[in-house]
Structures are given as structure tokens and as C-alpha cells.
Coordinates of C-alpha atoms and ligand atoms in Angstrom, one line a residue:
M8 CA -22.9 20.6 -36.0
A9 CA -23.1 22.4 -32.8
R10 CA -23.0 20.5 -29.5
L11 CA -26.1 21.0 -27.4
I12 CA -26.0 22.0 -23.7
F13 CA -29.5 21.9 -22.0
I14 CA -29.9 23.9 -18.8
T15 CA -32.8 22.9 -16.6
G16 CA -33.8 24.0 -13.1
G17 CA -35.3 22.4 -10.0
V18 CA -36.4 22.9 -6.4
V19 CA -37.4 26.6 -6.7
S20 CA -37.5 29.3 -9.5
S21 CA -35.4 32.4 -9.5
L22 CA -32.1 30.5 -8.8
G23 CA -30.5 32.3 -11.7
K24 CA -30.6 29.7 -14.5
G25 CA -30.5 32.5 -17.2
L26 CA -27.4 33.9 -15.5
A27 CA -25.8 30.5 -15.1
S28 CA -26.4 29.8 -18.8
A29 CA -25.1 33.2 -19.9
A30 CA -22.0 32.8 -17.7
L31 CA -21.3 29.3 -19.0
G32 CA -21.6 30.8 -22.5
A33 CA -19.0 33.5 -21.6
T34 CA -16.5 31.0 -20.2
L35 CA -16.7 28.8 -23.3
Q36 CA -16.3 31.9 -25.5
A37 CA -13.2 32.8 -23.3
R38 CA -11.8 29.5 -24.3
G39 CA -12.1 30.4 -28.0
Y40 CA -15.4 28.5 -28.8
T41 CA -18.4 30.2 -30.5
V42 CA -21.7 30.1 -28.7
R43 CA -25.4 30.8 -29.1
L44 CA -28.0 30.8 -26.4
R45 CA -31.7 29.9 -26.6
K46 CA -34.6 29.9 -24.2
L47 CA -37.6 27.6 -24.2
D48 CA -40.5 29.0 -22.2
P49 CA -43.3 26.6 -21.3
Y50 CA -46.0 29.1 -20.6
L51 CA -48.9 29.6 -22.9
N52 CA -48.5 33.2 -24.0
V53 CA -47.4 33.5 -27.5
D54 CA -44.6 35.9 -26.4
P55 CA -44.1 37.8 -23.1
G56 CA -45.0 41.0 -25.0
T57 CA -48.5 41.2 -23.5
M58 CA -47.4 40.3 -20.0
S59 CA -47.2 42.8 -17.2
P60 CA -43.6 43.7 -16.3
S61 CA -44.6 43.3 -12.6
Q62 CA -45.4 39.6 -13.3
H63 CA -42.8 38.5 -15.7
G64 CA -40.1 41.3 -15.5
E65 CA -38.9 43.2 -18.5
V66 CA -39.7 42.3 -22.1
Y67 CA -36.5 42.1 -23.9
V68 CA -36.5 43.1 -27.7
T69 CA -34.2 41.7 -30.4
D70 CA -33.0 43.5 -33.4
D71 CA -35.4 41.5 -35.6
G72 CA -38.3 42.8 -33.4
A73 CA -39.2 39.8 -31.2
E74 CA -40.5 40.4 -27.8
T75 CA -38.7 37.8 -25.6
D76 CA -37.8 36.7 -22.2
L77 CA -35.4 38.9 -20.2
D78 CA -32.9 36.1 -20.1
L79 CA -32.0 36.8 -23.6
G80 CA -30.7 40.1 -22.1
H81 CA -28.3 38.3 -19.9
Y82 CA -27.2 36.1 -22.8
E83 CA -26.4 39.3 -24.9
R84 CA -24.7 41.1 -22.1
F85 CA -22.5 38.2 -21.2
T86 CA -21.6 36.9 -24.6
G87 CA -22.1 40.0 -26.9
V88 CA -23.9 37.8 -29.4
A89 CA -27.1 39.5 -30.7
S90 CA -30.1 37.2 -30.1
S91 CA -33.0 37.0 -32.6
R92 CA -36.5 35.7 -32.9
A93 CA -35.0 32.2 -33.4
D94 CA -33.7 32.2 -29.8
N95 CA -36.9 32.3 -27.7
V96 CA -40.0 30.3 -28.0
T97 CA -43.0 29.6 -25.8
A98 CA -45.5 26.7 -25.6
G99 CA -48.1 29.3 -26.8
R100 CA -46.2 29.9 -30.1
I101 CA -45.6 26.2 -30.6
Y102 CA -49.3 25.4 -30.2
Q103 CA -50.2 28.4 -32.3
E104 CA -48.1 27.1 -35.2
I105 CA -49.3 23.6 -34.8
I106 CA -53.0 24.6 -34.7
A107 CA -52.6 26.8 -37.7
K108 CA -51.0 24.0 -39.6
E109 CA -53.8 21.7 -38.6
R110 CA -56.4 24.1 -39.8
R111 CA -54.6 24.4 -43.2
G112 CA -54.9 20.6 -43.4
G113 CA -51.2 20.3 -43.0
Y114 CA -51.3 17.0 -41.1
L115 CA -53.1 15.1 -43.7
G116 CA -56.0 13.7 -41.5
S117 CA -53.7 12.4 -38.6
T118 CA -54.5 13.0 -34.9
I119 CA -52.3 15.8 -33.5
Q120 CA -50.7 14.8 -30.2
V121 CA -48.1 16.1 -27.7
I122 CA -45.8 13.3 -28.7
P123 CA -44.8 13.4 -31.5
H124 CA -46.2 16.7 -32.9
V125 CA -45.5 19.2 -30.1
T126 CA -42.2 17.6 -29.2
D127 CA -41.2 17.5 -32.9
A128 CA -42.0 21.2 -33.2
I129 CA -39.9 21.9 -30.1
K130 CA -37.0 19.8 -31.4
E131 CA -37.2 21.7 -34.8
F132 CA -37.0 24.9 -33.0
V133 CA -33.9 23.8 -31.0
M134 CA -32.1 22.5 -34.1
K135 CA -32.9 25.4 -36.4
D136 CA -30.4 28.0 -37.7
H137 CA -27.4 27.5 -35.3
G138 CA -25.2 29.6 -37.6
G139 CA -22.3 27.2 -37.3
V140 CA -21.5 27.7 -33.7
D141 CA -19.6 25.3 -31.5
F142 CA -22.0 25.1 -28.7
L143 CA -25.7 25.8 -28.4
L144 CA -26.9 26.4 -24.9
C145 CA -30.6 25.8 -24.5
E146 CA -32.3 26.8 -21.3
I147 CA -35.7 25.5 -20.3
G148 CA -37.9 27.9 -18.3
G149 CA -39.6 27.0 -15.0
T150 CA -38.7 24.1 -12.9
V151 CA -38.8 20.4 -13.5
G152 CA -42.2 18.9 -12.6
D153 CA -44.1 21.9 -13.8
I154 CA -47.1 20.6 -15.8
E155 CA -46.5 23.0 -18.8
G156 CA -42.9 22.0 -18.9
L157 CA -43.3 18.3 -19.7
P158 CA -43.4 18.5 -23.6
F159 CA -40.1 20.5 -23.4
F160 CA -38.4 18.0 -21.1
E161 CA -39.6 15.2 -23.3
A162 CA -38.3 17.0 -26.4
I163 CA -34.9 17.5 -25.0
R164 CA -34.8 13.9 -23.7
Q165 CA -35.5 12.7 -27.2
L166 CA -32.8 15.0 -28.6
G167 CA -30.3 13.6 -26.0
N168 CA -31.2 10.1 -27.2
E169 CA -31.1 10.8 -31.0
L170 CA -27.9 12.9 -31.0
G171 CA -26.1 10.8 -28.4
P172 CA -23.9 11.5 -25.3
D173 CA -21.0 13.1 -27.2
Q174 CA -23.4 15.8 -28.7
T175 CA -25.5 16.6 -25.8
A176 CA -25.0 17.6 -22.1
F177 CA -27.6 18.2 -19.4
V178 CA -26.9 20.8 -16.6
H179 CA -29.4 20.9 -13.7
L180 CA -29.5 23.9 -11.4
T181 CA -30.8 23.2 -7.9
L182 CA -30.8 24.7 -4.4
V183 CA -29.0 23.4 -1.5
P184 CA -30.6 25.2 1.4
Y185 CA -29.1 26.0 4.8
I186 CA -31.5 25.1 7.5
M187 CA -30.8 27.5 10.4
S188 CA -32.5 25.4 13.2
A189 CA -30.5 22.4 12.2
G190 CA -27.3 24.3 11.4
E191 CA -27.0 22.2 8.2
L192 CA -27.2 22.3 4.5
K193 CA -29.8 20.0 3.1
T194 CA -29.3 17.9 0.0
K195 CA -32.7 16.3 -0.1
P196 CA -34.4 19.0 -2.3
T197 CA -31.6 18.4 -4.8
Q198 CA -32.1 14.6 -4.6
H199 CA -35.8 15.0 -5.2
S200 CA -35.4 17.3 -8.1
V201 CA -33.0 15.0 -9.9
K202 CA -35.3 12.0 -9.2
E203 CA -38.1 14.0 -10.8
L204 CA -35.8 14.7 -13.8
R205 CA -34.7 11.1 -14.1
S206 CA -38.4 9.9 -13.9
I207 CA -38.9 11.6 -17.1
G208 CA -35.8 10.1 -18.6
I209 CA -33.1 12.7 -18.3
Q210 CA -30.0 11.9 -16.3
P211 CA -28.2 15.2 -15.6
D212 CA -24.4 15.2 -16.4
I213 CA -23.8 18.2 -14.1
I214 CA -25.5 19.4 -11.0
L215 CA -25.0 23.1 -10.2
C216 CA -26.0 23.7 -6.7
R217 CA -27.0 27.2 -5.6
S218 CA -26.1 27.7 -1.9
D219 CA -25.6 30.5 0.6
I220 CA -22.5 28.9 2.1
E221 CA -19.7 26.6 1.0
I222 CA -20.9 23.1 0.3
P223 CA -18.6 20.6 2.2
V224 CA -17.2 17.8 0.1
E225 CA -19.1 15.1 2.0
D226 CA -22.3 16.8 1.0
R227 CA -21.2 17.0 -2.6
R228 CA -20.2 13.3 -2.5
K229 CA -23.7 12.5 -1.2
I230 CA -25.5 14.4 -3.9
A231 CA -23.2 12.7 -6.5
L232 CA -24.1 9.3 -5.0
F233 CA -27.8 9.7 -4.9
C234 CA -28.1 11.5 -8.2
N235 CA -25.8 9.2 -10.1
V236 CA -23.2 11.8 -11.2
R237 CA -19.4 11.9 -10.7
P238 CA -18.5 14.0 -7.5
E239 CA -16.6 16.5 -9.6
C240 CA -19.8 17.1 -11.5
V241 CA -21.5 18.4 -8.4
I242 CA -20.6 22.1 -8.7
P243 CA -21.3 24.7 -6.0
A244 CA -22.7 28.0 -7.2
L245 CA -22.3 30.3 -4.2
N246 CA -23.8 33.8 -4.0
L247 CA -21.9 36.3 -6.0
D248 CA -20.8 39.8 -4.9
T249 CA -21.6 41.0 -8.4
I250 CA -23.3 39.0 -11.2
Y251 CA -20.3 39.9 -13.5
N252 CA -18.3 37.6 -11.3
A253 CA -20.2 34.6 -12.5
P254 CA -17.9 33.6 -15.4
V255 CA -14.7 33.7 -13.2
R256 CA -16.4 32.0 -10.2
Y257 CA -18.2 29.4 -12.2
H258 CA -15.0 28.7 -14.0
E259 CA -13.1 28.4 -10.7
A260 CA -15.8 25.9 -9.5
G261 CA -15.1 23.7 -12.5
L262 CA -18.4 24.2 -14.6
D263 CA -17.0 24.7 -18.0
T264 CA -14.2 22.2 -17.6
Q265 CA -16.7 19.5 -16.5
V266 CA -19.1 20.4 -19.4
L267 CA -16.3 20.1 -21.8
K268 CA -15.5 16.6 -20.3
V269 CA -19.0 15.5 -20.9
F270 CA -18.3 16.0 -24.6
G271 CA -15.0 14.2 -24.2
I272 CA -12.9 17.5 -24.6
E273 CA -10.0 17.0 -22.1
N274 CA -7.5 19.4 -23.4
A275 CA -9.3 22.6 -24.3
P276 CA -7.4 25.9 -24.1
P277 CA -7.7 27.5 -20.8
P278 CA -10.2 30.5 -20.8
D279 CA -8.9 34.1 -20.8
L280 CA -11.1 35.7 -18.2
S281 CA -9.0 38.7 -17.6
R282 CA -11.7 41.1 -19.2
W283 CA -14.3 39.7 -16.8
Q284 CA -11.8 40.0 -13.9
N285 CA -11.2 43.6 -14.9
V286 CA -15.1 44.3 -14.9
V287 CA -15.3 42.7 -11.4
D288 CA -12.5 44.8 -10.1
R289 CA -14.1 48.0 -11.3
V290 CA -17.5 47.1 -10.0
L291 CA -16.1 46.2 -6.5
K292 CA -13.6 49.1 -6.2
P293 CA -15.4 52.2 -7.5
E294 CA -13.7 55.6 -7.0
G295 CA -16.9 57.4 -6.2
T296 CA -20.7 57.2 -6.2
V297 CA -23.4 58.9 -8.2
K298 CA -27.2 58.9 -7.3
I299 CA -29.6 58.4 -10.1
A300 CA -33.3 58.8 -9.6
V301 CA -35.3 56.4 -11.8
V302 CA -38.8 57.8 -11.9
G303 CA -41.3 55.2 -13.1
K304 CA -43.9 52.6 -12.5
Y305 CA -43.6 48.9 -11.6
M306 CA -41.0 49.8 -9.0
Q307 CA -41.7 46.9 -6.7
V308 CA -40.2 44.4 -9.2
K309 CA -36.8 45.4 -10.1
D310 CA -36.8 42.9 -12.9
S311 CA -39.1 45.1 -14.8
Y312 CA -36.1 47.3 -15.5
K313 CA -33.5 44.7 -15.7
S314 CA -31.5 46.0 -18.8
L315 CA -31.9 49.5 -17.6
T316 CA -30.4 48.7 -14.1
E317 CA -27.5 46.9 -15.9
A318 CA -26.9 49.7 -18.4
L319 CA -26.7 52.2 -15.6
T320 CA -24.0 50.0 -13.9
H321 CA -22.2 49.8 -17.2
G322 CA -22.3 53.6 -17.4
G323 CA -20.7 53.7 -14.0
L324 CA -18.0 51.2 -15.2
A325 CA -17.1 53.7 -17.9
H326 CA -16.2 56.2 -15.1
N327 CA -15.1 54.0 -12.3
V328 CA -18.1 55.1 -10.2
K329 CA -20.8 53.0 -8.4
V330 CA -24.3 54.1 -9.6
E331 CA -26.8 54.1 -6.8
I332 CA -30.3 53.9 -8.1
E333 CA -33.2 55.5 -6.2
W334 CA -36.3 54.0 -7.5
I335 CA -39.1 56.5 -7.2
E336 CA -42.8 55.9 -8.0
S337 CA -43.7 58.8 -10.3
E338 CA -47.2 59.1 -8.7
I339 CA -45.8 60.8 -5.7
F340 CA -44.9 63.8 -7.7
E341 CA -48.5 64.3 -8.4
K342 CA -49.2 65.0 -4.8
D343 CA -45.9 66.4 -3.3
D344 CA -43.4 68.8 -4.3
S345 CA -40.9 66.8 -6.4
A346 CA -38.0 68.8 -5.2
V347 CA -37.7 67.1 -1.9
Y348 CA -37.1 63.8 -3.5
L349 CA -34.9 64.9 -6.4
E350 CA -32.7 67.6 -4.8
E351 CA -30.0 65.2 -3.8
M352 CA -29.9 63.4 -7.1
H353 CA -27.1 63.6 -9.7
G354 CA -29.2 62.5 -12.5
I355 CA -32.8 61.8 -13.3
L356 CA -34.0 59.0 -15.6
V357 CA -37.6 58.4 -16.7
P358 CA -37.6 55.0 -18.3
G359 CA -40.2 53.3 -20.8
G360 CA -43.7 52.9 -19.6
F361 CA -47.2 52.6 -20.7
G362 CA -50.5 54.2 -19.8
E363 CA -51.7 57.3 -18.1
R364 CA -51.1 56.4 -14.4
G365 CA -48.1 58.3 -13.1
A366 CA -47.6 60.1 -16.4
E367 CA -48.0 63.6 -14.8
G368 CA -45.4 62.7 -12.2
K369 CA -43.0 61.9 -14.8
I370 CA -43.7 65.2 -16.5
A371 CA -43.0 66.9 -13.3
A372 CA -39.7 65.1 -12.8
A373 CA -38.6 66.2 -16.4
K374 CA -39.6 69.8 -15.4
F375 CA -37.5 69.6 -12.4
A376 CA -34.5 68.4 -14.3
R377 CA -34.9 70.9 -17.0
E378 CA -35.3 73.9 -14.7
R379 CA -32.6 72.9 -12.2
D380 CA -30.0 71.8 -14.7
V381 CA -29.9 68.3 -13.4
P382 CA -28.9 65.7 -16.1
Y383 CA -32.1 64.2 -17.5
F384 CA -32.3 60.9 -19.6
G385 CA -35.7 60.2 -21.0
I386 CA -36.1 56.8 -22.6
C387 CA -39.1 56.1 -24.9
F388 CA -42.0 57.1 -22.6
G389 CA -39.4 59.3 -20.7
M390 CA -38.7 61.1 -24.0
Q391 CA -42.4 61.5 -24.8
M392 CA -43.1 62.9 -21.3
A393 CA -40.2 65.4 -21.7
V394 CA -41.6 66.6 -25.0
I395 CA -45.1 67.1 -23.4
E396 CA -43.3 69.1 -20.6
A397 CA -41.4 71.3 -23.0
A398 CA -44.5 71.9 -25.1
R399 CA -46.5 73.0 -22.1
H400 CA -43.9 75.0 -20.3
L401 CA -41.4 76.2 -23.0
A402 CA -43.7 76.6 -26.0
G403 CA -46.8 77.6 -24.0
L404 CA -49.0 74.9 -25.4
E405 CA -51.1 74.5 -22.3
D406 CA -53.1 71.4 -23.1
A407 CA -50.2 69.4 -24.8
G408 CA -50.4 65.7 -24.2
S409 CA -50.3 62.2 -25.6
T410 CA -53.2 60.5 -27.5
E411 CA -52.2 57.4 -25.4
F412 CA -54.2 59.0 -22.7
S413 CA -57.3 60.2 -24.7
A414 CA -59.4 57.2 -23.7
A415 CA -58.5 57.5 -20.0
R416 CA -59.2 61.2 -20.0
G417 CA -62.4 61.0 -22.2
K418 CA -60.9 63.5 -24.7
A419 CA -58.0 64.0 -27.0
P420 CA -55.4 66.8 -26.0
T421 CA -55.6 70.1 -27.9
H422 CA -52.0 69.7 -28.9
P423 CA -51.3 66.0 -29.5
V424 CA -47.4 66.4 -29.3
V425 CA -47.3 62.6 -28.9
C426 CA -49.6 60.6 -31.1
L427 CA -50.2 57.5 -33.1
M428 CA -48.4 57.6 -36.5
T429 CA -50.4 55.5 -39.0
E430 CA -47.7 55.2 -41.6
W431 CA -43.9 55.5 -42.1
T432 CA -41.3 53.8 -44.3
K433 CA -38.6 51.3 -43.2
G434 CA -36.1 50.8 -46.0
N435 CA -38.3 50.3 -49.1
D436 CA -41.3 49.2 -47.1
V437 CA -44.3 51.1 -45.9
E438 CA -45.3 50.2 -42.4
R439 CA -48.7 50.9 -41.1
R440 CA -50.5 50.8 -37.7
S441 CA -54.0 51.4 -36.6
A442 CA -55.5 52.2 -33.2
S443 CA -57.8 49.1 -33.5
G444 CA -54.9 46.6 -34.2
D445 CA -54.0 43.7 -31.9
L446 CA -52.0 44.6 -28.8
G447 CA -49.5 41.8 -29.2
G448 CA -46.6 42.2 -31.6
T449 CA -47.9 45.4 -33.2
M450 CA -45.8 48.1 -31.8
R451 CA -42.8 49.6 -33.6
L452 CA -40.5 46.7 -32.6
G453 CA -36.9 45.9 -33.1
A454 CA -33.9 47.7 -34.8
Y455 CA -34.6 51.0 -36.7
D456 CA -31.9 53.4 -38.3
A457 CA -31.7 57.0 -37.2
I458 CA -29.9 59.9 -38.6
L459 CA -28.4 62.3 -36.2
S460 CA -27.9 66.1 -36.8
P461 CA -24.1 66.7 -37.3
G462 CA -22.7 68.7 -34.4
S463 CA -25.5 67.7 -32.0
R464 CA -24.7 66.4 -28.5
V465 CA -25.9 62.9 -29.5
A466 CA -23.8 62.8 -32.7
E467 CA -20.8 63.7 -30.6
I468 CA -21.6 61.0 -27.9
Y469 CA -22.1 58.2 -30.7
G470 CA -19.2 59.5 -32.7
S471 CA -21.4 59.0 -35.7
N472 CA -24.4 60.5 -37.6
N473 CA -25.9 57.1 -38.3
I474 CA -27.1 54.8 -35.7
S475 CA -29.4 51.7 -35.2
E476 CA -31.3 51.1 -32.0
R477 CA -34.1 48.9 -30.7
H478 CA -37.7 50.1 -30.3
R479 CA -40.8 49.0 -28.5
H480 CA -43.6 51.5 -28.5
R481 CA -46.9 52.3 -30.2
F482 CA -46.9 56.2 -29.9
E483 CA -44.5 58.7 -31.5
V484 CA -43.5 62.3 -30.9
N485 CA -45.5 64.4 -33.4
I486 CA -43.1 65.9 -36.1
D487 CA -45.6 68.6 -36.8
Y488 CA -44.6 70.3 -33.6
R489 CA -40.9 70.3 -34.5
A490 CA -40.5 74.0 -35.5
Q491 CA -42.4 75.2 -32.4
L492 CA -40.4 73.2 -30.0
E493 CA -37.1 73.9 -31.6
S494 CA -37.6 77.6 -31.5
N495 CA -38.2 77.2 -27.8
G496 CA -35.1 75.2 -27.1
L497 CA -35.9 71.5 -27.5
V498 CA -34.1 70.2 -30.6
F499 CA -35.0 67.2 -32.6
S500 CA -31.4 65.9 -33.1
G501 CA -32.2 62.4 -34.4
L502 CA -34.9 61.5 -37.0
S503 CA -35.8 58.2 -38.9
P504 CA -34.2 58.2 -42.3
D505 CA -37.6 59.2 -43.9
G506 CA -37.6 62.2 -41.6
V507 CA -41.1 61.3 -40.3
L508 CA -40.3 59.9 -36.8
P509 CA -38.5 61.9 -34.2
E510 CA -35.9 59.6 -32.6
I511 CA -33.9 62.0 -30.3
V512 CA -34.6 65.4 -28.7
E513 CA -32.1 67.3 -26.7
I514 CA -31.8 70.8 -25.0
P515 CA -28.3 72.1 -26.2
T516 CA -28.2 74.8 -23.4
H517 CA -28.8 72.3 -20.6
P518 CA -25.8 70.5 -19.1
W519 CA -27.3 67.1 -20.2
F520 CA -31.0 66.7 -21.4
V521 CA -31.6 63.9 -23.9
G522 CA -34.7 62.0 -24.8
V523 CA -34.5 58.9 -27.0
Q524 CA -37.5 57.1 -28.5
F525 CA -35.6 53.8 -28.5
H526 CA -34.3 51.5 -25.7
P527 CA -30.5 51.9 -25.7
E528 CA -30.4 49.9 -22.5
L529 CA -31.1 46.7 -24.5
K530 CA -27.6 47.0 -26.2
S531 CA -25.4 47.9 -23.4
K532 CA -22.8 45.4 -22.2
P533 CA -20.4 45.4 -19.2
L534 CA -17.5 44.9 -21.6
D535 CA -18.9 47.7 -23.9
P536 CA -21.1 50.2 -22.1
H537 CA -23.6 52.0 -24.3
P538 CA -22.3 55.5 -25.2
L539 CA -25.5 57.3 -24.0
F540 CA -25.3 55.7 -20.6
A541 CA -21.6 56.2 -20.4
S542 CA -22.2 60.0 -21.2
F543 CA -25.1 60.3 -18.8
I544 CA -23.2 58.9 -16.0
G545 CA -20.3 61.2 -17.0
A546 CA -22.7 64.2 -16.6
A547 CA -23.9 62.9 -13.3
V548 CA -20.3 62.7 -12.1
A549 CA -20.0 66.4 -13.0
Q550 CA -23.2 67.1 -11.3
S551 CA -22.0 65.4 -8.1
R552 CA -19.2 67.8 -7.9
L553 CA -21.7 70.7 -7.8
V554 CA -24.1 69.5 -5.2
Ligands
LIG625 N1 -46.3 54.0 -24.0 C1 -45.5 54.6 -24.9 C2 -45.9 54.1 -26.4 O1 -46.5 53.0 -26.6 C3 -44.1 54.4 -24.6 C4 -43.7 52.9 -24.6 C5 -42.3 52.6 -24.0 O2 -41.9 53.5 -23.3 N2 -41.8 51.5 -24.3 O3 -45.4 54.8 -27.3

């Protein structure tokens, strides 16, 4: 059975619990162990799919079509292990299942309570389908003391008790702030946080302390004494020059060694972190810089495009360049001349998005890229906007648009080049959608195959004519306009296997103009940059030599 490592957080949120979990997973892997990571989210949404990215950051999509927390993206990027629906659960989903079972009469007349029914459901989720790994790392969202979090902490406390100390480890991440006026680091918030954790019955084995500066040994001893752990189990987690340094630095600080000791493993093979060191060296010593404009919405919260930012960095790693991202609110292109903002750029990327606000600005950005021969990468909504642009300005279909905007505009476009597809096939199954369906969980979600045209730019980039990529969208490019668009230069170079859904468009005569209906950023990894991002950044490098 897998050994369980629970990762909790205290003091404040945003300390990087997801990253710490992912990095710990990577160090264990580097020692030859197999790992799997899971996230328990205490909020009441059934999944983050309906939450605004500006509140909750990006929605990460798994192969099996689950809309999950963005921490699962960190897990995949650091461990390369594809996550699934079984790796993220929310209080909302737990309650939904319990209430549905109660309505079916599944509890045979008993009173449904947080303990044991909710905690049992949480434990069942944690213990299900480990796939034979050596370690399951399980992160609890939020911070200790949050009211929603209590059933989750109670459930992992019970698991600790049931499985015993040689099967479970508790890692608690806290903050040791530096108080400028006192000129000192303060251990009190950590002490309070651990006190809170112990009051609900959990004694942490390891305390990982985020700090801006080195934590002196006396402070670590103090934390150890007050929090009832061994001094070597108080581990400093200092700020990192790049997040990809986390596996190396956390290992140097002793994190994985101490975790293994908790399980009584004293003589584990040392980790081979050379691949991570190599990534760090490349990130820190680039041979050049390219500037990429990301023209989108939700620009204030960078977490809304977490995987995208990472994938661009990976593209840079493939060419030894630093990718400088210029975040541009697309709405400005609806008022000003876009050239001023885009002239200096070596590549333009329009990412995924929803709704009419800012859409015309994205269309303007695609037009600029097409006309000025600047590399253009349209992802999902960014592909749809490029198709509208080409329909209007290459094919002369003046009122081309997306039916996504019909309600906002009060009328459907004359040429619905992007529209709702009501039916398509996946394997042997027919999938259907309707405009009146629920918003949650009803998009085209998860991995779908696509067939690429032999000899196309994308087939060359992938080195294959068959690919599988992850989707998250409701609307599709309208296949009925294929001939008209292709005869004007925009080629449909990737289609769903049934030929109904356009998956990729490209302009063969342009230096690099590609739109994809899926989200390639979700599968890019520092140790294995996604070919489309690597190729796009390669084109941006070529562009940087021209401007
Ligand atoms: N809003 C578009 C759709 O639903 C695009 C979605 C996206 O970019 N993820 O089809």
C-alpha cells in the first residue's frame, strides 16, 4: 500500500503549498520512488470549472475531462504523472454525492453527519485507486482553522490514527515573517498555526517554514521546541530564484530526507536531481530574450494563465532564451491603434477566454500578426478569433462572428464561423450539447484525438499525424466554412477523427501562424517542453533577429 504524506498549510494562504508538494514529489521520484499527488479542496463549489479565473486562477483540465485546481498543473509539470478526476475533490462534490445517496435511501434511515459520513467519504476518496505507487502526496487546500477545512483535517487525522505512524506523515507549511521594525524573524505565527493543528489532533512531523531570509538555528530550535518536532524537521523554505529550483533546494534543506525518516527509511538511494539542475541553469543563464505579447482578459491575476506562463518558459528552455511576457488587455485594441503596443513584440499569443468583452481587440491582434508577419499562436478562443479575423478580412465575410456573442449583441452573426456544435462522435460514442445545458461540466472537456494533414506545419512540429490534446470549450470553428477559408489561405490542418470538428488552423504562407482549439499548455513540462510552444518560441527567436 502507498505511504501517505499529508501537506497542510497555516498562517496565510499563497505560501506555495502546491509547489512544495510537487517539488517533494519530484525529489522522491528522483530517488527512484513512484508518486501520485492529490488535492482536497474545502470550498463548496462542486469543481472550480464555474469559478472566475480572476478569483481562483486557472482551471486545470485532466485527460479524463475533470476541471480541477491549478495545483494539479504543478503536480504534472514537476512529476510528469498525468493526473485524473480521482486526484482532486472539493467539499461541494463530497456533499453532492452524500446528499444524492441520502435521497436514494442509501443510508437506510440513519442520520447523516459530518463525522462519520463526510469524513468517511473524504477518506474513501484519499484511499481510492493509488495505482500501486510508493507514495501518495495529499494536499489540503486553504489554511488550518478555516471553517470549511475542518472535516478534511478530521479525516486525515483519522487516517493517521488508523494507518499508523509508519504509513503516514504530516508536513505543515507556515510563514516565518521578517518584521522590519524589530529587525527580527518571528516564530509566533508558526507556533500558533501548529497549536491550531494540534488542537484538532494532528501533530505535524515536519514544519516547512517559508521565509524571505535565512532562518537562524536558534529560531529553528525554538520552533522545534514549541511545536514538538525534532530540530532537523524544521525546514527552511526560502524564496526561490525560479520555481524549478524547488526540488534541488528543498532537497538541500533536507525535506525529502526527513520525510523518509518519518517512515523509518534511513538508507534511501540519494536523488539524482541533475535534470532539474540543468533546467535551473538554463532558466538562470539564458542566451537571449524574446518578447511575447499575451493579449487576453483577466490580466490582473497572473494565476489565470498559470500553465500558459509555464509553457512559454518551457518553450524558451528549448531555445535557451528567456521569454519576457507582455500582458496586454485586449480591450485597448478596440480604442487605440494596436501597432503601438505590438510593434516591438517577437510573437503574439491570444490565449483561451470566454465572452464578448475584449473579443474585438483579440481579433485586431490576430490581424496585426497576420498582416505584419509576426508569429501568432491562438489557443482555443485565440484560434476562434483568428478564424473570425480571416473570415472577415481574407474571405470577405464582413459579418463573420461567433454565436457565443449572439446574446450580448442581440443577434446572430450573418456568418457563424464559430458556433455551437450539437453533435459529434468520440470513439464509438455520440456526444451531444445544447445551448440550454448546465454551465458546469458540459463543455468539450479532456483529451480528444486529432488527425493532422500530412506535410502541414503542425504535423512537422509534432513529428506525427496523430495527436491527443486536452480541451475546455463550448464553441467550435464551423467546418462548413472550410473551403471558403482554405481558398483564402487559412488551412484546416487538424481535424477530429470524424472530420466534424476543426482542431487546428494555420497559414502556410506566414512565418508562423497557428491556431489550436485545445490547450497544449496543459501538457507542457520543464523537462519536456510542448512541441508547439518550442516551435512558437523558435519562430519568435527568428523574429527577434529581424526587428
Ligand atoms: N469561449 C470559447 C468557447 O467556449 C473558448 C473557450 C476557451 O478558450 N477555453 O468555445
